[in-house]
CSV table of C-alpha atoms in Angstrom, one decimal:
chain,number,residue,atom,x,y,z
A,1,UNK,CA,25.1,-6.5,-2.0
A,2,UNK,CA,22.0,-6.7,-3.9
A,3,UNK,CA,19.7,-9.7,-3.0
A,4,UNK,CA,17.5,-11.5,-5.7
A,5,UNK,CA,15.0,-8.9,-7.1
A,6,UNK,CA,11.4,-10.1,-7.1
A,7,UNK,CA,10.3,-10.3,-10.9
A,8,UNK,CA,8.2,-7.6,-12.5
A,9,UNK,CA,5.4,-9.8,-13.2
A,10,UNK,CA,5.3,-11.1,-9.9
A,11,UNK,CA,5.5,-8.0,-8.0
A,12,UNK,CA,2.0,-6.8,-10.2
A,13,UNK,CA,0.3,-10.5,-8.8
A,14,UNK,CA,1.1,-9.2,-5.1
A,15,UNK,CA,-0.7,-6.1,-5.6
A,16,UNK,CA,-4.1,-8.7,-5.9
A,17,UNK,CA,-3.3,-9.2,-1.9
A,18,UNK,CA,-4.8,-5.8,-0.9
A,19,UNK,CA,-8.0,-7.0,0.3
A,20,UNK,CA,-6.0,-9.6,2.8
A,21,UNK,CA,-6.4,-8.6,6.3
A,22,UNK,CA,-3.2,-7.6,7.9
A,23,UNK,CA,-1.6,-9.0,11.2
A,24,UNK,CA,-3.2,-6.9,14.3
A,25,UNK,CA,-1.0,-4.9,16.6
A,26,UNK,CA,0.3,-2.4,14.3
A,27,UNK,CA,-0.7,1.5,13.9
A,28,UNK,CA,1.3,4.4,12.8
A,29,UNK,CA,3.4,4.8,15.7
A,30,UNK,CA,6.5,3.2,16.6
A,31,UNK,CA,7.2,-0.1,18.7
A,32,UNK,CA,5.7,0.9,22.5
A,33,UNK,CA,8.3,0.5,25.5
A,34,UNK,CA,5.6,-2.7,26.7
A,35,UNK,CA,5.8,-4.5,23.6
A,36,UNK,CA,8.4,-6.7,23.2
A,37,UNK,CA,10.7,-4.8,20.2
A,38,UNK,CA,11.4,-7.0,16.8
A,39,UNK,CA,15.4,-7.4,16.7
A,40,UNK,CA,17.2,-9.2,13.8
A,41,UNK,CA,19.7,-12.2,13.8
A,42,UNK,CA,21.7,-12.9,11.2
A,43,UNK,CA,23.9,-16.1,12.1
A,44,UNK,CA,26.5,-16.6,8.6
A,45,UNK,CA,27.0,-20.3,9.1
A,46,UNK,CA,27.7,-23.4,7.7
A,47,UNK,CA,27.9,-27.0,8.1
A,48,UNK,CA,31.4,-27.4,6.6
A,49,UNK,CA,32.7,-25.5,9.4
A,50,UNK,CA,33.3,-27.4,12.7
A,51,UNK,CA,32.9,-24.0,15.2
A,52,UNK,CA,29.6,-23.4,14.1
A,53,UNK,CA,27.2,-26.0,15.4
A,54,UNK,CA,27.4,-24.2,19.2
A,55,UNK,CA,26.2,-21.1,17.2
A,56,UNK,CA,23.3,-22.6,15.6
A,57,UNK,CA,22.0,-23.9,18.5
A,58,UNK,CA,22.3,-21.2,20.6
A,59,UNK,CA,20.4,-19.4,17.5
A,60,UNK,CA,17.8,-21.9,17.8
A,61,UNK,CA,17.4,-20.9,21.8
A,62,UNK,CA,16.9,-17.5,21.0
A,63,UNK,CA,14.6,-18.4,18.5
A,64,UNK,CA,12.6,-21.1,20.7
A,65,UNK,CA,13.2,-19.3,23.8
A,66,UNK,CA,13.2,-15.5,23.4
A,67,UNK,CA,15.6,-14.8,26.6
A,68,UNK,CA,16.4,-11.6,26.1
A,69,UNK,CA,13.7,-9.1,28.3
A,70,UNK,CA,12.0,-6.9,26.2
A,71,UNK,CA,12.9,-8.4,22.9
A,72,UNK,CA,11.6,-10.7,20.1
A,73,UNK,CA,14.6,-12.2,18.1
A,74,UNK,CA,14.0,-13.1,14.7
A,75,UNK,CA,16.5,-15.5,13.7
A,76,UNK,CA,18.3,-15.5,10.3
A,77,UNK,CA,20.6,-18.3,9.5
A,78,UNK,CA,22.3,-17.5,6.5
A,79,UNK,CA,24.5,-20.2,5.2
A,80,UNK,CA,27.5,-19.4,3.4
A,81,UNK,CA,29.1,-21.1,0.7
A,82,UNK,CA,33.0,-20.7,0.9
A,83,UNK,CA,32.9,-23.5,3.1
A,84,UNK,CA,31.5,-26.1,0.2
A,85,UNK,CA,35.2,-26.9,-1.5
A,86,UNK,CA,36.4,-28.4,2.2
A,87,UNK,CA,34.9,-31.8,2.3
A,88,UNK,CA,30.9,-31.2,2.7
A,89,UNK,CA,28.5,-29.2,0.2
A,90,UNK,CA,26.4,-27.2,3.0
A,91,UNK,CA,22.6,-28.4,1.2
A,92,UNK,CA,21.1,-24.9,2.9
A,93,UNK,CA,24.6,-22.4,1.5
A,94,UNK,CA,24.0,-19.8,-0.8
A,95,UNK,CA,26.2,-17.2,-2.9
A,96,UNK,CA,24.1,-15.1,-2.2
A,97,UNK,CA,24.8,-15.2,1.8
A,98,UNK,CA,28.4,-14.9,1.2
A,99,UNK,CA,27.9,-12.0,-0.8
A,100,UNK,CA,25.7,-10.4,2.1
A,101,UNK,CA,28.3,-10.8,4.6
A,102,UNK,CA,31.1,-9.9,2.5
A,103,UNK,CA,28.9,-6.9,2.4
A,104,UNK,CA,28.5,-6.2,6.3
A,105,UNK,CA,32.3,-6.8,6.1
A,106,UNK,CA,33.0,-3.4,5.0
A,107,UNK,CA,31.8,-1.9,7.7
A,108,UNK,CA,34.1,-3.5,10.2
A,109,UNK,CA,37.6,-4.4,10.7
A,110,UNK,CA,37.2,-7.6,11.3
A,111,UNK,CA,37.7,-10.5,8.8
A,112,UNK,CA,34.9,-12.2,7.1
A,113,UNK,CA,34.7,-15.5,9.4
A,114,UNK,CA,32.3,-17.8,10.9
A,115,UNK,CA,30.2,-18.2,12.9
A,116,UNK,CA,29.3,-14.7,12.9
A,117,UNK,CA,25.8,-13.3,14.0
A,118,UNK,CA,25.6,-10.2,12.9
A,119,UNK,CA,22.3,-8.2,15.0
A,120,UNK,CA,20.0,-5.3,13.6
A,121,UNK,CA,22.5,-4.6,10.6
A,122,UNK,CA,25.0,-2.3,13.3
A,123,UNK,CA,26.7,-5.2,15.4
A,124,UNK,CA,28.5,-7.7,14.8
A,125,UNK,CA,29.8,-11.0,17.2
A,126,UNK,CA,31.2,-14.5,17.4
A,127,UNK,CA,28.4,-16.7,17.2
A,128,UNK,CA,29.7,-18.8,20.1
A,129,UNK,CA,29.7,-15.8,22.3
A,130,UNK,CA,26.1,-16.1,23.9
A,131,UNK,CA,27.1,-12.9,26.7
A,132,UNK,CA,28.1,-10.9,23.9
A,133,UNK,CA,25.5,-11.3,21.6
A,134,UNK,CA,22.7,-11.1,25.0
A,135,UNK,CA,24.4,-7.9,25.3
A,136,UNK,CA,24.3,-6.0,22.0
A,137,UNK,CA,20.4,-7.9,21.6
A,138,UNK,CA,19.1,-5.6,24.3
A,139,UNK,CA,20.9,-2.8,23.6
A,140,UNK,CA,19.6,-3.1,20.2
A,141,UNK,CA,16.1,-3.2,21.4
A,142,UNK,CA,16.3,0.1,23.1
A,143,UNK,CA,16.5,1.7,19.5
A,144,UNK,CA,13.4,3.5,18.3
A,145,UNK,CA,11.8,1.0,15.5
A,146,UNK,CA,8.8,1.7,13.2
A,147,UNK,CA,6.3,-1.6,12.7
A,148,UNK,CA,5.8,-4.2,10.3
A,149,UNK,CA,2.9,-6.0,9.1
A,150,UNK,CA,2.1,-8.6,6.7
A,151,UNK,CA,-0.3,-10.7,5.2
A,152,UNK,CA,0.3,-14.3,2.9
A,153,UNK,CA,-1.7,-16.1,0.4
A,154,UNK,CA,-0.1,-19.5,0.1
A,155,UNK,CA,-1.2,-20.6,-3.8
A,156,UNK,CA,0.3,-23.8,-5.5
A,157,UNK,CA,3.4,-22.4,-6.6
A,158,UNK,CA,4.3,-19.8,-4.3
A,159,UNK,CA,3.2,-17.3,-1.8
A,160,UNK,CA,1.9,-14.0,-2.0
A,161,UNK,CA,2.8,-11.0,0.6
A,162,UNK,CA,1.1,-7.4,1.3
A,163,UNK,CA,3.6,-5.9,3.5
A,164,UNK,CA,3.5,-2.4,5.8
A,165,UNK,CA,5.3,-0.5,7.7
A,166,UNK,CA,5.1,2.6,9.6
A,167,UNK,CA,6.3,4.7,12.2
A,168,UNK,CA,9.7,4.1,10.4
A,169,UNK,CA,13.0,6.0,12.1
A,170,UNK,CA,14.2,9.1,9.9
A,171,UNK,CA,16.5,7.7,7.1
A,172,UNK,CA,17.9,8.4,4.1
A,173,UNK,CA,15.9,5.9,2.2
A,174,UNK,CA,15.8,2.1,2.8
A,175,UNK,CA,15.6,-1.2,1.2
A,176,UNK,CA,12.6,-3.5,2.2
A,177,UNK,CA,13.7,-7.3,2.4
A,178,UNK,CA,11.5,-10.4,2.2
A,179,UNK,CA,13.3,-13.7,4.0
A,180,UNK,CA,11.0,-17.1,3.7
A,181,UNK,CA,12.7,-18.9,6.4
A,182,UNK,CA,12.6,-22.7,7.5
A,183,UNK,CA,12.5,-23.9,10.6
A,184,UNK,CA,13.2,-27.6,12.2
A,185,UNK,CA,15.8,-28.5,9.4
A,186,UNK,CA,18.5,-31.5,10.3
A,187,UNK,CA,21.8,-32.9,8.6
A,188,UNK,CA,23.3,-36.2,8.7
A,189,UNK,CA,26.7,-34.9,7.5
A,190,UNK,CA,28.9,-37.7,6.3
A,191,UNK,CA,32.4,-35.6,4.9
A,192,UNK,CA,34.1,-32.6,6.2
A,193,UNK,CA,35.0,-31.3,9.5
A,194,UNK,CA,32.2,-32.0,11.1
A,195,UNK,CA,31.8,-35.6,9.9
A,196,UNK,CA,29.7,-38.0,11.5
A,197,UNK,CA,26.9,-35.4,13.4
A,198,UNK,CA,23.2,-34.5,13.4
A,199,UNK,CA,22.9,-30.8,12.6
A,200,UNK,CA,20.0,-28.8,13.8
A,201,UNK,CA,19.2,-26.2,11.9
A,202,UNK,CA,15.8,-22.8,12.7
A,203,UNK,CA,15.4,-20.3,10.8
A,204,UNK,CA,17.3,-21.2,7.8
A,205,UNK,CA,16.5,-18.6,5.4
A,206,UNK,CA,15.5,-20.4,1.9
A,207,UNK,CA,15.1,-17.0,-0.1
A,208,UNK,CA,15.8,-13.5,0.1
A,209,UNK,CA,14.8,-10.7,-2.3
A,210,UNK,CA,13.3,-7.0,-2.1
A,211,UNK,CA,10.2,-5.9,-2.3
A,212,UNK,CA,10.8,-2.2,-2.1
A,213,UNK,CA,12.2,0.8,-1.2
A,214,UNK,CA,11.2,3.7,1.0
A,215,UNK,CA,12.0,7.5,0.0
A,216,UNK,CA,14.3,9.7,1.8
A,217,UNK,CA,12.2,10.3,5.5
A,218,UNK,CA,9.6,8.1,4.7
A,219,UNK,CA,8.1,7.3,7.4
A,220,UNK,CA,5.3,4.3,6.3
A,221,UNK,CA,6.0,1.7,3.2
A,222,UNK,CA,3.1,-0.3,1.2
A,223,UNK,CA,3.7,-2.8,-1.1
A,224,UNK,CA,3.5,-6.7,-1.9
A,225,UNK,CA,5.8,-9.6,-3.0
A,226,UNK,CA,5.4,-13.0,-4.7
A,227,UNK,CA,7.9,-15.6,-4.3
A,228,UNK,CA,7.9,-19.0,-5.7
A,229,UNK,CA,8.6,-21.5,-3.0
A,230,UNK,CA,10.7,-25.2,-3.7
A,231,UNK,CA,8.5,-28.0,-3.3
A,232,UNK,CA,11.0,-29.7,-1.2
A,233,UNK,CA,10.5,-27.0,1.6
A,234,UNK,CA,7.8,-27.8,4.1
A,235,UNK,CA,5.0,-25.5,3.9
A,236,UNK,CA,3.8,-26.0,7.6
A,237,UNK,CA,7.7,-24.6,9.0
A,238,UNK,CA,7.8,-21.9,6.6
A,239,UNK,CA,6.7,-18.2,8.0
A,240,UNK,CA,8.1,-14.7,6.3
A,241,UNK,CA,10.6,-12.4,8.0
A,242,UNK,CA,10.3,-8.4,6.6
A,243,UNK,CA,12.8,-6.0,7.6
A,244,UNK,CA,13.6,-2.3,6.6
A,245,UNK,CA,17.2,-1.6,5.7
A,246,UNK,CA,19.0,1.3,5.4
A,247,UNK,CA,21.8,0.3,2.9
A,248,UNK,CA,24.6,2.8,3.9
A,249,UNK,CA,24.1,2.1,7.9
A,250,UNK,CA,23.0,-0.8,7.3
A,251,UNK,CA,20.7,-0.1,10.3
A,252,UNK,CA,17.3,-2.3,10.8
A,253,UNK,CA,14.6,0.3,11.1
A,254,UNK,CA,11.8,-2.4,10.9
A,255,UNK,CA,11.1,-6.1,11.1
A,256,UNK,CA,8.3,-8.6,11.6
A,257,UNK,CA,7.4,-11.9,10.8
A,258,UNK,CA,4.5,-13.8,9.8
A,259,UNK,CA,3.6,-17.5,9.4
A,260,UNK,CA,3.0,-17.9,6.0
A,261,UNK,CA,-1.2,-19.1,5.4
A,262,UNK,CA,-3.2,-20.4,2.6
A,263,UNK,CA,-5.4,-18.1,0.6
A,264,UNK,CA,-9.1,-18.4,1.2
């Protein structure tokens, strides 16, 4: 599945964010064993479908709460749209989303379903099954993981990105993705199966898109994004999630986040 490419024109504007000063803590080498390890969450969701509101809250404690020793969880919630003909039109679902779990699905037997959470590309649970999840979390974060950083120019329209990474794992080349995620989002949801509740939504991701790929070994990517940003998202809740794929594994080899800031 290919997420939205970032346009030519805006990719060249990114490059302007070399002189930003990156977030501190990263080097060359890898995660160390005393940090707490970056560990993606992708929750497919939506609000059409009455077994997911447990999962998104108990996305929203990991997110808030960060139980899991030894790990940060950076929470995804990617909302689908196949749900949207049943009654309610999911405001946060995306084609896209269904697209990107339809393409985890070949990697599993399992059915395309939801709630699934789906954790550092390689694992894949029901989103209701907090034990399960806990479990494959930490065993995720014993993997070896290279380190992110990232910069952000806020400007009226959008937000500019300079992304690294380094110390990345031995690969056969990856795929870097950008999510601008939104946190503290509720529904009053009026139609469908779960008519009549307040949903609770963190880290809804609002876009997704590439900003580049890493050669075969590579161990360190450079490179910038600029993404327009809806005026109806709040600017104050917004931060950017990076991550390094590796599209035939599907393995996480990299992730960070980073509120997003406004330019000085």
């Amino acid at each position: 599945m290919g997420p939205r490419s970032i346009p030519m024109k805006l990719l060249i504007a990114a490059f302007l964010l070399t002189a930003l000063p990156l977030a501190a803590g990263a080097g060359d080498a890898p995660v160390s064993v005393t940090e707490r390890v970056p560990v993606i969450v992708e929750l497919f969701t939506s609000e059409g479908c009455s077994s997911c509101p447990p999962a998104d809250a108990y996305l929203r404690e990991l997110h808030a709460n960060q139980p899991v020793d030894g790990v940060e969880v950076l929470a995804l919630s990617e909302h689908v749209d196949y749900w949207n003909r049943l009654g309610w039109k999911d405001p946060f679902s995306d084609a896209d989303f269904s697209k990107r779990q339809s393409w985890y699905s070949t990697h599993w037997p399992t059915r395309v379903y939801t709630p699934q959470m789906v954790v550092d590309g390689v694992h894949e649970a029901v989103g209701t099954d907090p034990a399960a999840i806990a479990a494959v979390v930490r065993e995720a974060g014993r993997r070896p993981k290279g380190r992110v950083r990232i910069a952000s120019a806020l400007n009226e329209s959008g937000v500019g990105l300079r992304i690294e990474a380094h110390g990345l794992p031995a690969s056969a080349g990856a795929i870097v993705r950008v999510a601008i995620v939104e946190d503290g989002l509720e529904s009053q949801v009026p139609h469908g199966e779960n008519k009549g509740m307040t949903l609770r939504h963190d880290g809804v991701v609002r876009r997704l898109a590439e900003a580049g790929a890493t050669g075969s070994r590579a161990k360190t990517f450079e490179g910038g994004a600029s993404l327009e940003l809806d005026p109806s998202w709040n600017r104050d809740r917004l931060r950017a999630v990076v991550f390094v794929q590796e599209p035939g594994t599907r393995r996480i080899l990299a992730a960070g986040h980073a509120p997003l800031t406004a330019a000085e």
